[in-house]
XYZ file of C-alpha atoms in Angstrom:
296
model
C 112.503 112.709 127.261
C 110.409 114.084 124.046
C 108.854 111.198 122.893
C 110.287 111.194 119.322
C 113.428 110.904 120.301
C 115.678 107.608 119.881
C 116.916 105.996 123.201
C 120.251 103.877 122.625
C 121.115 100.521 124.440
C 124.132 98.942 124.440
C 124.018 94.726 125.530
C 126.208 92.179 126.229
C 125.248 88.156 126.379
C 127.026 85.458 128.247
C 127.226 81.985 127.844
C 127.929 79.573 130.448
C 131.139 79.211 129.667
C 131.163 82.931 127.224
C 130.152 85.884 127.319
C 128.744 88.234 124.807
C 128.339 92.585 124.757
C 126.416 94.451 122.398
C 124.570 97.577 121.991
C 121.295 98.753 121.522
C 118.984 101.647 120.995
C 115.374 101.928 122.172
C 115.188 102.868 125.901
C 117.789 100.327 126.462
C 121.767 100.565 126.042
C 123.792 97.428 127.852
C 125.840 94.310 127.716
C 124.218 91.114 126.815
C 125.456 88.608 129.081
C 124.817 84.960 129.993
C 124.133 81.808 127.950
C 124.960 78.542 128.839
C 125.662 76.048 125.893
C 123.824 72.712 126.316
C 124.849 69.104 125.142
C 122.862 68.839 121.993
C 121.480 72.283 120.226
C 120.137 72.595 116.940
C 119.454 75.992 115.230
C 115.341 76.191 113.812
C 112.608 78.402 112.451
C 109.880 79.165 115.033
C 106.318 77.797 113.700
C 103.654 80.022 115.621
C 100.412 78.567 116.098
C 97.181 80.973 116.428
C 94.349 80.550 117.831
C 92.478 83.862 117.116
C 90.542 82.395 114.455
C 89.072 79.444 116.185
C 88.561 81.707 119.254
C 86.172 83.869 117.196
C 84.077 81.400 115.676
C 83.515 79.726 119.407
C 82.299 83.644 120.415
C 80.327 84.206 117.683
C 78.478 81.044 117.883
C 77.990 81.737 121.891
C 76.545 84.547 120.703
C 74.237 83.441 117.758
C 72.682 80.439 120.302
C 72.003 83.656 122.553
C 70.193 85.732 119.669
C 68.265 82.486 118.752
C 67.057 82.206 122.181
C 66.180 85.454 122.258
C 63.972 85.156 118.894
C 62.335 82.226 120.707
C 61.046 83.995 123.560
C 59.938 87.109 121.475
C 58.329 84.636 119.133
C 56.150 83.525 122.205
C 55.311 86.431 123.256
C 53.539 87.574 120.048
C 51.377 84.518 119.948
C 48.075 85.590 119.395
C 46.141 83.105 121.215
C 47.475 83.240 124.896
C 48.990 86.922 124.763
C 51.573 87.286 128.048
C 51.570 89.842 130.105
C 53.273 93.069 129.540
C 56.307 93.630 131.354
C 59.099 95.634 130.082
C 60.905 95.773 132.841
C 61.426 91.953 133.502
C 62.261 91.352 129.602
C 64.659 93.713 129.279
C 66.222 92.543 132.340
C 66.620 89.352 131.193
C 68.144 90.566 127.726
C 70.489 92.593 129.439
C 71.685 89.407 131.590
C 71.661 87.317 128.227
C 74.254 90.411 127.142
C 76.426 90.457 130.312
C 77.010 86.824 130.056
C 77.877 87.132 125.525
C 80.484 90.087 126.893
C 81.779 87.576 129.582
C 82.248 84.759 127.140
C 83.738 86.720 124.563
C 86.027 88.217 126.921
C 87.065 85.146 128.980
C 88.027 83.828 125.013
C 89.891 86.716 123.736
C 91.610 87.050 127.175
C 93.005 83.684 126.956
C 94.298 84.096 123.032
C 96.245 87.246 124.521
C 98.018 85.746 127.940
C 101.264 85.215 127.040
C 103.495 82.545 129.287
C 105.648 83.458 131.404
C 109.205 82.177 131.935
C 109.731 79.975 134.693
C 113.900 80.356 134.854
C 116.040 82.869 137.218
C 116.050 86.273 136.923
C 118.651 88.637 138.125
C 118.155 92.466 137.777
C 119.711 95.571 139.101
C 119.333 99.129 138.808
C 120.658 102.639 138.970
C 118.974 105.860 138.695
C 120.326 108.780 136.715
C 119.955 111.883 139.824
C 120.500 114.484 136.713
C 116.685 115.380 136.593
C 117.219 117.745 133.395
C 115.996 115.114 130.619
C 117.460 114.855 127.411
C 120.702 116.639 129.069
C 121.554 114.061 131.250
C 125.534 113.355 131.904
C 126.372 109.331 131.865
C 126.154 107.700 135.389
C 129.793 107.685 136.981
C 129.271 103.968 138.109
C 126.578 101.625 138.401
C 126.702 99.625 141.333
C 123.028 98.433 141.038
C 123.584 97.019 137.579
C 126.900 95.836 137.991
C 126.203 93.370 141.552
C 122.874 92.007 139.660
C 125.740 91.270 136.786
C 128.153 89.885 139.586
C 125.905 87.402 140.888
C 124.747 86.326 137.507
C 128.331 85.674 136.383
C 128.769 83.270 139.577
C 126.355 81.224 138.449
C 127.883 80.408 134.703
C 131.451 78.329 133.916
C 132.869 80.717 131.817
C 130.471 83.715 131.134
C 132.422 85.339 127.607
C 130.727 89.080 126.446
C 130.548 90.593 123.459
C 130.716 94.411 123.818
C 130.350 95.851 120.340
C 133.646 97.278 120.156
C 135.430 95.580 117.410
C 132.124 96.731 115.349
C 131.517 100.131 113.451
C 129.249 102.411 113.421
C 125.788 102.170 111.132
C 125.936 97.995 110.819
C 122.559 97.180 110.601
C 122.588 93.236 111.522
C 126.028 92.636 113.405
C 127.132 89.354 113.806
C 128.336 88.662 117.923
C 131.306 87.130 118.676
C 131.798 85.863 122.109
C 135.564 85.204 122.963
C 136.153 81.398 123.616
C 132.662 80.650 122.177
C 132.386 78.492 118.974
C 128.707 80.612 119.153
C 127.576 83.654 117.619
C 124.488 85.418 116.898
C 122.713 88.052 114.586
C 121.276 91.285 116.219
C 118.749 92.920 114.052
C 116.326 95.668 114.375
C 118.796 98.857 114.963
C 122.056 99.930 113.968
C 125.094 100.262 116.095
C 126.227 104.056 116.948
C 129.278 105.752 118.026
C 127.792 108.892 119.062
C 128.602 111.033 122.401
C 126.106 111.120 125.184
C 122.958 112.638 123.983
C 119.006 112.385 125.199
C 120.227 109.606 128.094
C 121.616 107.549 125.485
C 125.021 106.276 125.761
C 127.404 103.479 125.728
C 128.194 100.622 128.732
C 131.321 99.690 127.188
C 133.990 102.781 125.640
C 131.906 103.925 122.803
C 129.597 101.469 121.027
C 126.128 100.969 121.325
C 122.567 99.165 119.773
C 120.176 101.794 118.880
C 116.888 101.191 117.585
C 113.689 102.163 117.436
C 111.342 99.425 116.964
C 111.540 95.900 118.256
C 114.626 94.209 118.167
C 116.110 90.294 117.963
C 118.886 88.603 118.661
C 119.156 84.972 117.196
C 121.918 82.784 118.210
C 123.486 79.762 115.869
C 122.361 77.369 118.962
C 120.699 77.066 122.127
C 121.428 79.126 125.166
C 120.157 78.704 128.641
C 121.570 82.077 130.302
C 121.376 85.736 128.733
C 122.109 89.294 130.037
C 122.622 92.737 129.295
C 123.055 96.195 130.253
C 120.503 99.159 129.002
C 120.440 102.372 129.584
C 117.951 105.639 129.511
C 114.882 102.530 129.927
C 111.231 103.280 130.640
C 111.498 107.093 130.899
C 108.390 107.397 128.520
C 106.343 104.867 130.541
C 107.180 102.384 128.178
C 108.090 98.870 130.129
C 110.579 96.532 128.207
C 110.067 92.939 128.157
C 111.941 89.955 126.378
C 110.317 86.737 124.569
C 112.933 83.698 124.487
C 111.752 81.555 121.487
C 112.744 77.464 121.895
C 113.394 75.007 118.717
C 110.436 73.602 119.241
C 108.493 76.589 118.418
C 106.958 77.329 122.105
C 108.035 81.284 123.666
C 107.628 82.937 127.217
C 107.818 86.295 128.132
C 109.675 87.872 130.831
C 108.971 91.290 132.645
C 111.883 93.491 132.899
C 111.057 95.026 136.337
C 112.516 98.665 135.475
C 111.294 102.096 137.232
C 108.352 103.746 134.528
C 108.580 107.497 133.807
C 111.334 107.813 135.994
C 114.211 110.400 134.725
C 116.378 109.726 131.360
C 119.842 108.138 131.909
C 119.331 105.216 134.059
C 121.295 101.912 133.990
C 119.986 98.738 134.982
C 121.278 94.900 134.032
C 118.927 92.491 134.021
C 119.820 88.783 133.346
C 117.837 85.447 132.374
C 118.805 81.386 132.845
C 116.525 78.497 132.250
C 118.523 75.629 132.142
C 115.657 73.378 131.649
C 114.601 74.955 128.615
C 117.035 76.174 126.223
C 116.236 79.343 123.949
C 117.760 80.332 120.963
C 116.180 83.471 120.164
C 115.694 86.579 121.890
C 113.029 89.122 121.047
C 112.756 92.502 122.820
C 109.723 94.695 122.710
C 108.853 98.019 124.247
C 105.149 98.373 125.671
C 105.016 101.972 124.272
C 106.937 101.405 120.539
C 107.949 103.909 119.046
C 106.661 106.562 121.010
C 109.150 105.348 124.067
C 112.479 104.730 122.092
């Protein structure tokens, strides 16, 4: 698919107990499916704590005790009463050791400030690929079977799974507020703007016409905690960018989960891919694309 060119998603969420289906547009169109309400929930701003700034002063001060040492033994070296002997080869050895072991620190530091955590929860994800090989002409998928028995199983596993599917919105809303039938919860998608247009680039609706389309990062922010999420996207990955969601808790912690999806595979795919951690309830979702705008 040319790269500058907007993929649409379409989601729908479930709670245990509802459901919820929306749309979307980045390589993703689906159903958002799944949450689970818990006993107490409360709805809060997430307070982000970085450590960049303390990581860089711990490198750079690695690396000043290095260049002091280094000084040191240069400063010996020129004394003019007991003059070493000259070799080149065994100095600059050991500078270039002193310099393998600055690089080590400073990466072993920056690599921990950028490992995010993973989720620990269930994950249940299915997939179909679009045989139409022709790009940004491909027709919709007829069915889905992939998607739809990763959706099946995820469904057993919830009381009353309600969905949300976009329909009763219109097209060119901006921040649509979810309704899940049955739920007294709702939530705020933002990022995109739902769309009502026929199947074009790989991009088209799960449910009759609506769909999410956006091409940036996207949220959606429920009034209280979840534990179960899932959705349908479509036309995902086919500019080797890999989609991954970041559940943020009330208590300001995050972890990421991997959307396993095929990478540079042909537009038009389906997949449904579904999330519960019943241990540790989420109230917002985040969803970012590895490639950004250049894979929307």
């Amino acid at each position: 698919m040319d790269s500058s060119l907007i993929r649409s998603c379409k989601r729908l969420v479930t709670v245990s107990g509802y459901t919820t289906s929306l749309s979307a547009r980045i390589p993703v169109a689906g159903l958002f499916n799944g949450w689970e309400r818990p006993s107490t929930s409360h709805r809060r701003r997430i307070s982000t704590f970085l450590l960049g700034r303390r990581i860089a002063q711990i490198a750079f001060a690695a690396l000043s005790q290095i260049q002091t040492q280094w000084k040191a033994r240069s400063s010996n070296f020129s004394s003019p009463s007991t003059p070493p002997p000259h070799r080149p080869e065994r100095h600059a050895a050991a500078q270039g050791a002193n310099m393998l072991t600055t690089l080590a620190i400073l990466a072993l530091l920056f690599g921990q400030a950028d490992a995010a955590v993973l989720c620990a929860g269930e994950t249940f994800f299915g997939e179909d690929r679009n045989p139409d090989d022709t790009q940004n002409n491909v027709l919709p998928l007829p069915s889905t079977p992939n998607a739809d028995a990763a959706r099946d199983l995820f469904f057993m596993g919830l009381a009353a799974p309600s969905t949300e599917d976009l329909e009763s919105l219109g097209a060119g809303d901006t921040s649509p507020e979810l309704v899940f039938p049955g739920s007294t919860i709702t939530a705020m998608l933002t990022g995109g703007e739902t769309r009502q247009d026929p199947p074009i680039n790989g991009q088209y609706a799960i449910s009759p016409t609506t769909y999410f389309s956006t091409d940036d990062d996207f949220t959606v922010e429920f009034t209280e905690n979840i534990t179960s999420f899932g959705f349908y996207g479509v036309d995902i990955g086919d500019v080797q960018g890999v989609l991954s969601l970041t559940a943020e808790r009330a208590d300001g912690t995050s972890c990421v989960v991997n959307i396993p999806h095929e990478v540079d595979g042909p537009s038009g795919g389906v997949l449904y891919f579904a999330y519960i951690d019943l241990a540790e309830p989420f109230y917002r979702v985040v969803f970012t694309n590895s490639e950004g705008k250049r894979d929307r």
